[in-house]
């Protein structure tokens, strides 16, 4: 008797998920929850090669960040494509553009294309939000946001989702007008939730007030001084991804128990690489990675007095998980 032939995958029509649609199907709360439940289950089944960077001119570049899964619960191949054109500011265009393409890992068919820039903003902020849920104090009330760029409102929303008990958000930016503008924007959209939004022109003073201090800048000079962190603070470092960049000084790293999103942070983040080189801490002093915290393999916050530091540099793993949530939610509508 002949055996039944294997089923043939049906033809799939690719979808283009607009930026507006991405915003409508994705929230910071749902993405934080998705990372929390999915990262431990699928991280070992994901393959994410080192990102490729190609110079397409003397000043511009193309970056490719692929990832694919062997898990039946995550049957996808994903590639984020990013262009970096820093001279675009002269013609009033963003310097970074990105797209994310999702394929089936079963048939290889293209499933969806979506805004890679928006996806990155969400996933970056939600990784910080998830770390804050685990590492910041349960009674945290004041969030200090350092930086007022495109990522800042996402980080604010992610931290508020992770710590709904937050009562006050203070924003600092080198250009104080931008900090005031962001505070007004957030007040208009979230002020009705009982959260007070404001700005502060004195960085050290702002840091001293923060139960959670979140940084999203391109600074090459330490902004957060460790001596200014209050007892029990949680420091969230997002901006640096090169050795010359740093958002905090050695004292912040020395005072805190340091955690990272993944191993790449140990060789890319300026705050950590510099601290290793100067003997402030050793790589072995880093207390764990995010997935180890979720699994309970490494201890997170141990008291209300200790300072915690979380450094993220991003990865294709969280890209593909974020794209999965967007695509599957969109297709259910």
GROMACS .gro file of N, CA and C in nm, residues 206-307:
model
  306
  206UNK      N    1   1.875   6.554   3.816
  206UNK     CA    2   1.774   6.460   3.766
  206UNK      C    3   1.811   6.317   3.802
  207UNK      N    4   1.938   6.280   3.781
  207UNK     CA    5   1.983   6.143   3.810
  207UNK      C    6   1.960   6.109   3.956
  208UNK      N    7   1.984   6.204   4.044
  208UNK     CA    8   1.969   6.179   4.188
  208UNK      C    9   1.825   6.145   4.226
  209UNK      N   10   1.729   6.187   4.145
  209UNK     CA   11   1.588   6.163   4.176
  209UNK      C   12   1.537   6.030   4.121
  210UNK      N   13   1.612   5.966   4.033
  210UNK     CA   14   1.560   5.852   3.960
  210UNK      C   15   1.564   5.720   4.034
  211UNK      N   16   1.448   5.656   4.046
  211UNK     CA   17   1.444   5.515   4.088
  211UNK      C   18   1.485   5.428   3.969
  212UNK      N   19   1.447   5.473   3.849
  212UNK     CA   20   1.491   5.412   3.724
  212UNK      C   21   1.550   5.523   3.639
  213UNK      N   22   1.671   5.505   3.590
  213UNK     CA   23   1.735   5.602   3.501
  213UNK      C   24   1.760   5.533   3.368
  214UNK      N   25   1.696   5.582   3.262
  214UNK     CA   26   1.708   5.520   3.130
  214UNK      C   27   1.778   5.616   3.036
  215UNK      N   28   1.878   5.566   2.964
  215UNK     CA   29   1.962   5.650   2.877
  215UNK      C   30   1.953   5.603   2.733
  216UNK      N   31   1.925   5.695   2.643
  216UNK     CA   32   1.923   5.664   2.500
  216UNK      C   33   1.987   5.780   2.424
  217UNK      N   34   2.120   5.782   2.421
  217UNK     CA   35   2.195   5.889   2.358
  217UNK      C   36   2.311   5.829   2.277
  218UNK      N   37   2.376   5.915   2.200
  218UNK     CA   38   2.498   5.874   2.127
  218UNK      C   39   2.622   5.933   2.193
  219UNK      N   40   2.615   5.957   2.321
  219UNK     CA   41   2.721   6.029   2.391
  219UNK      C   42   2.852   5.952   2.392
  220UNK      N   43   2.960   6.026   2.378
  220UNK     CA   44   3.094   5.971   2.395
  220UNK      C   45   3.155   6.018   2.526
  221UNK      N   46   3.076   6.093   2.602
  221UNK     CA   47   3.117   6.141   2.734
  221UNK      C   48   3.018   6.089   2.836
  222UNK      N   49   3.067   6.035   2.946
  222UNK     CA   50   2.978   5.978   3.048
  222UNK      C   51   2.879   6.083   3.097
  223UNK      N   52   2.751   6.049   3.090
  223UNK     CA   53   2.645   6.140   3.135
  223UNK      C   54   2.603   6.109   3.279
  224UNK      N   55   2.586   5.982   3.309
  224UNK     CA   56   2.543   5.942   3.443
  224UNK      C   57   2.667   5.917   3.529
  225UNK      N   58   2.677   5.991   3.636
  225UNK     CA   59   2.786   5.971   3.731
  225UNK      C   60   2.739   5.876   3.840
  226UNK      N   61   2.816   5.771   3.861
  226UNK     CA   62   2.777   5.669   3.956
  226UNK      C   63   2.751   5.722   4.096
  227UNK      N   64   2.826   5.823   4.136
  227UNK     CA   65   2.809   5.878   4.270
  227UNK      C   66   2.674   5.945   4.288
  228UNK      N   67   2.608   5.979   4.176
  228UNK     CA   68   2.478   6.047   4.182
  228UNK      C   69   2.360   5.950   4.188
  229UNK      N   70   2.384   5.822   4.160
  229UNK     CA   71   2.274   5.726   4.161
  229UNK      C   72   2.227   5.703   4.304
  230UNK      N   73   2.096   5.707   4.324
  230UNK     CA   74   2.042   5.685   4.458
  230UNK      C   75   2.050   5.538   4.495
  231UNK      N   76   2.050   5.510   4.621
  231UNK     CA   77   2.050   5.372   4.669
  231UNK      C   78   1.927   5.300   4.614
  232UNK      N   79   1.948   5.181   4.557
  232UNK     CA   80   1.837   5.104   4.502
  232UNK      C   81   1.795   5.140   4.362
  233UNK      N   82   1.870   5.226   4.295
  233UNK     CA   83   1.834   5.269   4.159
  233UNK      C   84   1.859   5.157   4.058
  234UNK      N   85   1.788   5.166   3.947
  234UNK     CA   86   1.811   5.078   3.833
  234UNK      C   87   1.854   5.165   3.716
  235UNK      N   88   1.970   5.135   3.658
  235UNK     CA   89   2.025   5.212   3.546
  235UNK      C   90   2.012   5.132   3.418
  236UNK      N   91   1.944   5.189   3.320
  236UNK     CA   92   1.916   5.125   3.191
  236UNK      C   93   1.994   5.197   3.082
  237UNK      N   94   2.091   5.129   3.021
  237UNK     CA   95   2.180   5.190   2.922
  237UNK      C   96   2.151   5.131   2.785
  238UNK      N   97   2.108   5.217   2.692
  238UNK     CA   98   2.062   5.170   2.562
  238UNK      C   99   2.146   5.224   2.447
  239UNK      N  100   2.202   5.343   2.462
  239UNK     CA  101   2.254   5.416   2.347
  239UNK      C  102   2.383   5.365   2.286
  240UNK      N  103   2.480   5.326   2.368
  240UNK     CA  104   2.613   5.297   2.313
  240UNK      C  105   2.619   5.161   2.244
  241UNK      N  106   2.690   5.156   2.133
  241UNK     CA  107   2.712   5.030   2.063
  241UNK      C  108   2.853   5.025   2.002
  242UNK      N  109   2.936   5.123   2.038
  242UNK     CA  110   3.076   5.127   1.993
  242UNK      C  111   3.164   5.158   2.113
  243UNK      N  112   3.293   5.125   2.101
  243UNK     CA  113   3.385   5.141   2.213
  243UNK      C  114   3.400   5.285   2.257
  244UNK      N  115   3.388   5.381   2.165
  244UNK     CA  116   3.406   5.521   2.201
  244UNK      C  117   3.284   5.582   2.268
  245UNK      N  118   3.173   5.511   2.264
  245UNK     CA  119   3.049   5.565   2.320
  245UNK      C  120   3.031   5.516   2.464
  246UNK      N  121   2.977   5.604   2.548
  246UNK     CA  122   2.948   5.562   2.686
  246UNK      C  123   2.848   5.661   2.746
  247UNK      N  124   2.756   5.605   2.823
  247UNK     CA  125   2.652   5.688   2.885
  247UNK      C  126   2.667   5.698   3.036
  248UNK      N  127   2.757   5.621   3.094
  248UNK     CA  128   2.783   5.631   3.238
  248UNK      C  129   2.932   5.618   3.263
  249UNK      N  130   2.973   5.656   3.383
  249UNK     CA  131   3.115   5.648   3.418
  249UNK      C  132   3.147   5.514   3.486
  250UNK      N  133   3.274   5.494   3.516
  250UNK     CA  134   3.318   5.368   3.577
  250UNK      C  135   3.256   5.347   3.714
  251UNK      N  136   3.228   5.456   3.786
  251UNK     CA  137   3.173   5.442   3.921
  251UNK      C  138   3.034   5.380   3.918
  252UNK      N  139   2.956   5.413   3.815
  252UNK     CA  140   2.823   5.352   3.801
  252UNK      C  141   2.835   5.201   3.779
  253UNK      N  142   2.932   5.163   3.696
  253UNK     CA  143   2.954   5.020   3.670
  253UNK      C  144   3.006   4.951   3.796
  254UNK      N  145   3.095   5.018   3.869
  254UNK     CA  146   3.152   4.959   3.990
  254UNK      C  147   3.047   4.941   4.099
  255UNK      N  148   2.958   5.039   4.114
  255UNK     CA  149   2.858   5.034   4.222
  255UNK      C  150   2.746   4.935   4.193
  256UNK      N  151   2.718   4.909   4.066
  256UNK     CA  152   2.601   4.830   4.032
  256UNK      C  153   2.631   4.684   4.007
  257UNK      N  154   2.526   4.601   4.018
  257UNK     CA  155   2.533   4.464   3.966
  257UNK      C  156   2.492   4.473   3.821
  258UNK      N  157   2.582   4.433   3.732
  258UNK     CA  158   2.567   4.457   3.588
  258UNK      C  159   2.508   4.335   3.519
  259UNK      N  160   2.408   4.361   3.435
  259UNK     CA  161   2.345   4.259   3.351
  259UNK      C  162   2.344   4.309   3.207
  260UNK      N  163   2.336   4.216   3.111
  260UNK     CA  164   2.336   4.253   2.969
  260UNK      C  165   2.225   4.179   2.896
  261UNK      N  166   2.189   4.232   2.778
  261UNK     CA  167   2.086   4.162   2.700
  261UNK      C  168   2.142   4.037   2.634
  262UNK      N  169   2.266   4.043   2.587
  262UNK     CA  170   2.329   3.926   2.526
  262UNK      C  171   2.480   3.945   2.528
  263UNK      N  172   2.553   3.843   2.488
  263UNK     CA  173   2.700   3.844   2.500
  263UNK      C  174   2.767   3.952   2.418
  264UNK      N  175   2.701   3.999   2.311
  264UNK     CA  176   2.761   4.102   2.226
  264UNK      C  177   2.790   4.229   2.306
  265UNK      N  178   2.712   4.255   2.408
  265UNK     CA  179   2.733   4.376   2.488
  265UNK      C  180   2.871   4.377   2.553
  266UNK      N  181   2.926   4.260   2.579
  266UNK     CA  182   3.055   4.251   2.646
  266UNK      C  183   3.171   4.296   2.557
  267UNK      N  184   3.148   4.298   2.427
  267UNK     CA  185   3.254   4.337   2.333
  267UNK      C  186   3.219   4.461   2.253
  268UNK      N  187   3.094   4.511   2.266
  268UNK     CA  188   3.053   4.628   2.187
  268UNK      C  189   3.030   4.752   2.271
  269UNK      N  190   2.978   4.737   2.391
  269UNK     CA  191   2.936   4.852   2.472
  269UNK      C  192   3.057   4.924   2.531
  270UNK      N  193   3.067   5.053   2.501
  270UNK     CA  194   3.181   5.131   2.547
  270UNK      C  195   3.195   5.136   2.697
  271UNK      N  196   3.081   5.142   2.770
  271UNK     CA  197   3.088   5.147   2.916
  271UNK      C  198   3.154   5.023   2.973
  272UNK      N  199   3.120   4.906   2.916
  272UNK     CA  200   3.173   4.781   2.969
  272UNK      C  201   3.315   4.753   2.919
  273UNK      N  202   3.338   4.772   2.789
  273UNK     CA  203   3.471   4.747   2.734
  273UNK      C  204   3.574   4.834   2.806
  274UNK      N  205   3.541   4.961   2.827
  274UNK     CA  206   3.632   5.051   2.897
  274UNK      C  207   3.654   5.008   3.041
  275UNK      N  208   3.547   4.965   3.108
  275UNK     CA  209   3.560   4.921   3.247
  275UNK      C  210   3.647   4.796   3.257
  276UNK      N  211   3.633   4.706   3.160
  276UNK     CA  212   3.719   4.586   3.159
  276UNK      C  213   3.865   4.626   3.141
  277UNK      N  214   3.890   4.715   3.045
  277UNK     CA  215   4.027   4.755   3.015
  277UNK      C  216   4.093   4.824   3.133
  278UNK      N  217   4.015   4.900   3.209
  278UNK     CA  218   4.071   4.976   3.322
  278UNK      C  219   4.069   4.896   3.451
  279UNK      N  220   4.022   4.774   3.447
  279UNK     CA  221   4.023   4.689   3.565
  279UNK      C  222   3.916   4.724   3.668
  280UNK      N  223   3.815   4.799   3.626
  280UNK     CA  224   3.707   4.835   3.718
  280UNK      C  225   3.628   4.710   3.756
  281UNK      N  226   3.593   4.632   3.656
  281UNK     CA  227   3.534   4.499   3.676
  281UNK      C  228   3.593   4.406   3.569
  282UNK      N  229   3.568   4.278   3.583
  282UNK     CA  230   3.608   4.180   3.483
  282UNK      C  231   3.483   4.124   3.416
  283UNK      N  232   3.500   4.059   3.303
  283UNK     CA  233   3.385   4.002   3.234
  283UNK      C  234   3.309   3.905   3.324
  284UNK      N  235   3.383   3.834   3.407
  284UNK     CA  236   3.321   3.738   3.498
  284UNK      C  237   3.236   3.804   3.606
  285UNK      N  238   3.250   3.935   3.624
  285UNK     CA  239   3.171   4.007   3.723
  285UNK      C  240   3.032   4.042   3.671
  286UNK      N  241   3.012   4.033   3.540
  286UNK     CA  242   2.879   4.058   3.484
  286UNK      C  243   2.786   3.947   3.534
  287UNK      N  244   2.674   3.987   3.589
  287UNK     CA  245   2.592   3.893   3.668
  287UNK      C  246   2.499   3.805   3.586
  288UNK      N  247   2.481   3.836   3.457
  288UNK     CA  248   2.397   3.748   3.378
  288UNK      C  249   2.337   3.818   3.257
  289UNK      N  250   2.275   3.737   3.172
  289UNK     CA  251   2.206   3.787   3.054
  289UNK      C  252   2.056   3.782   3.076
  290UNK      N  253   1.984   3.854   2.992
  290UNK     CA  254   1.840   3.867   3.010
  290UNK      C  255   1.769   3.732   3.012
  291UNK      N  256   1.802   3.644   2.919
  291UNK     CA  257   1.733   3.515   2.914
  291UNK      C  258   1.761   3.433   3.041
  292UNK      N  259   1.878   3.448   3.100
  292UNK     CA  260   1.910   3.378   3.224
  292UNK      C  261   1.828   3.433   3.341
  293UNK      N  262   1.802   3.563   3.337
  293UNK     CA  263   1.717   3.624   3.439
  293UNK      C  264   1.574   3.573   3.427
  294UNK      N  265   1.524   3.565   3.304
  294UNK     CA  266   1.387   3.518   3.283
  294UNK      C  267   1.372   3.375   3.332
  295UNK      N  268   1.470   3.292   3.300
  295UNK     CA  269   1.464   3.150   3.339
  295UNK      C  270   1.487   3.129   3.488
  296UNK      N  271   1.535   3.231   3.557
  296UNK     CA  272   1.567   3.216   3.698
  296UNK      C  273   1.701   3.150   3.722
  297UNK      N  274   1.782   3.140   3.616
  297UNK     CA  275   1.915   3.079   3.629
  297UNK      C  276   2.013   3.172   3.699
  298UNK      N  277   1.989   3.302   3.689
  298UNK     CA  278   2.071   3.402   3.757
  298UNK      C  279   1.979   3.489   3.843
  299UNK      N  280   2.029   3.527   3.959
  299UNK     CA  281   1.950   3.608   4.051
  299UNK      C  282   1.946   3.752   4.003
  300UNK      N  283   1.829   3.813   4.007
  300UNK     CA  284   1.815   3.953   3.973
  300UNK      C  285   1.838   4.039   4.095
  301UNK      N  286   1.746   4.133   4.117
  301UNK     CA  287   1.760   4.220   4.234
  301UNK      C  288   1.750   4.138   4.363
  302UNK      N  289   1.842   4.162   4.455
  302UNK     CA  290   1.846   4.087   4.580
  302UNK      C  291   1.803   4.170   4.701
  303UNK      N  292   1.797   4.302   4.684
  303UNK     CA  293   1.754   4.388   4.794
  303UNK      C  294   1.709   4.522   4.738
  304UNK      N  295   1.640   4.599   4.819
  304UNK     CA  296   1.597   4.733   4.778
  304UNK      C  297   1.710   4.834   4.782
  305UNK      N  298   1.824   4.793   4.835
  305UNK     CA  299   1.936   4.887   4.849
  305UNK      C  300   2.035   4.878   4.733
  306UNK      N  301   2.047   4.762   4.670
  306UNK     CA  302   2.150   4.748   4.568
  306UNK      C  303   2.113   4.823   4.440
  307UNK      N  304   2.215   4.863   4.367
  307UNK     CA  305   2.199   4.930   4.237
  307UNK      C  306   2.214   4.824   4.128
   0.00000   0.00000   0.00000
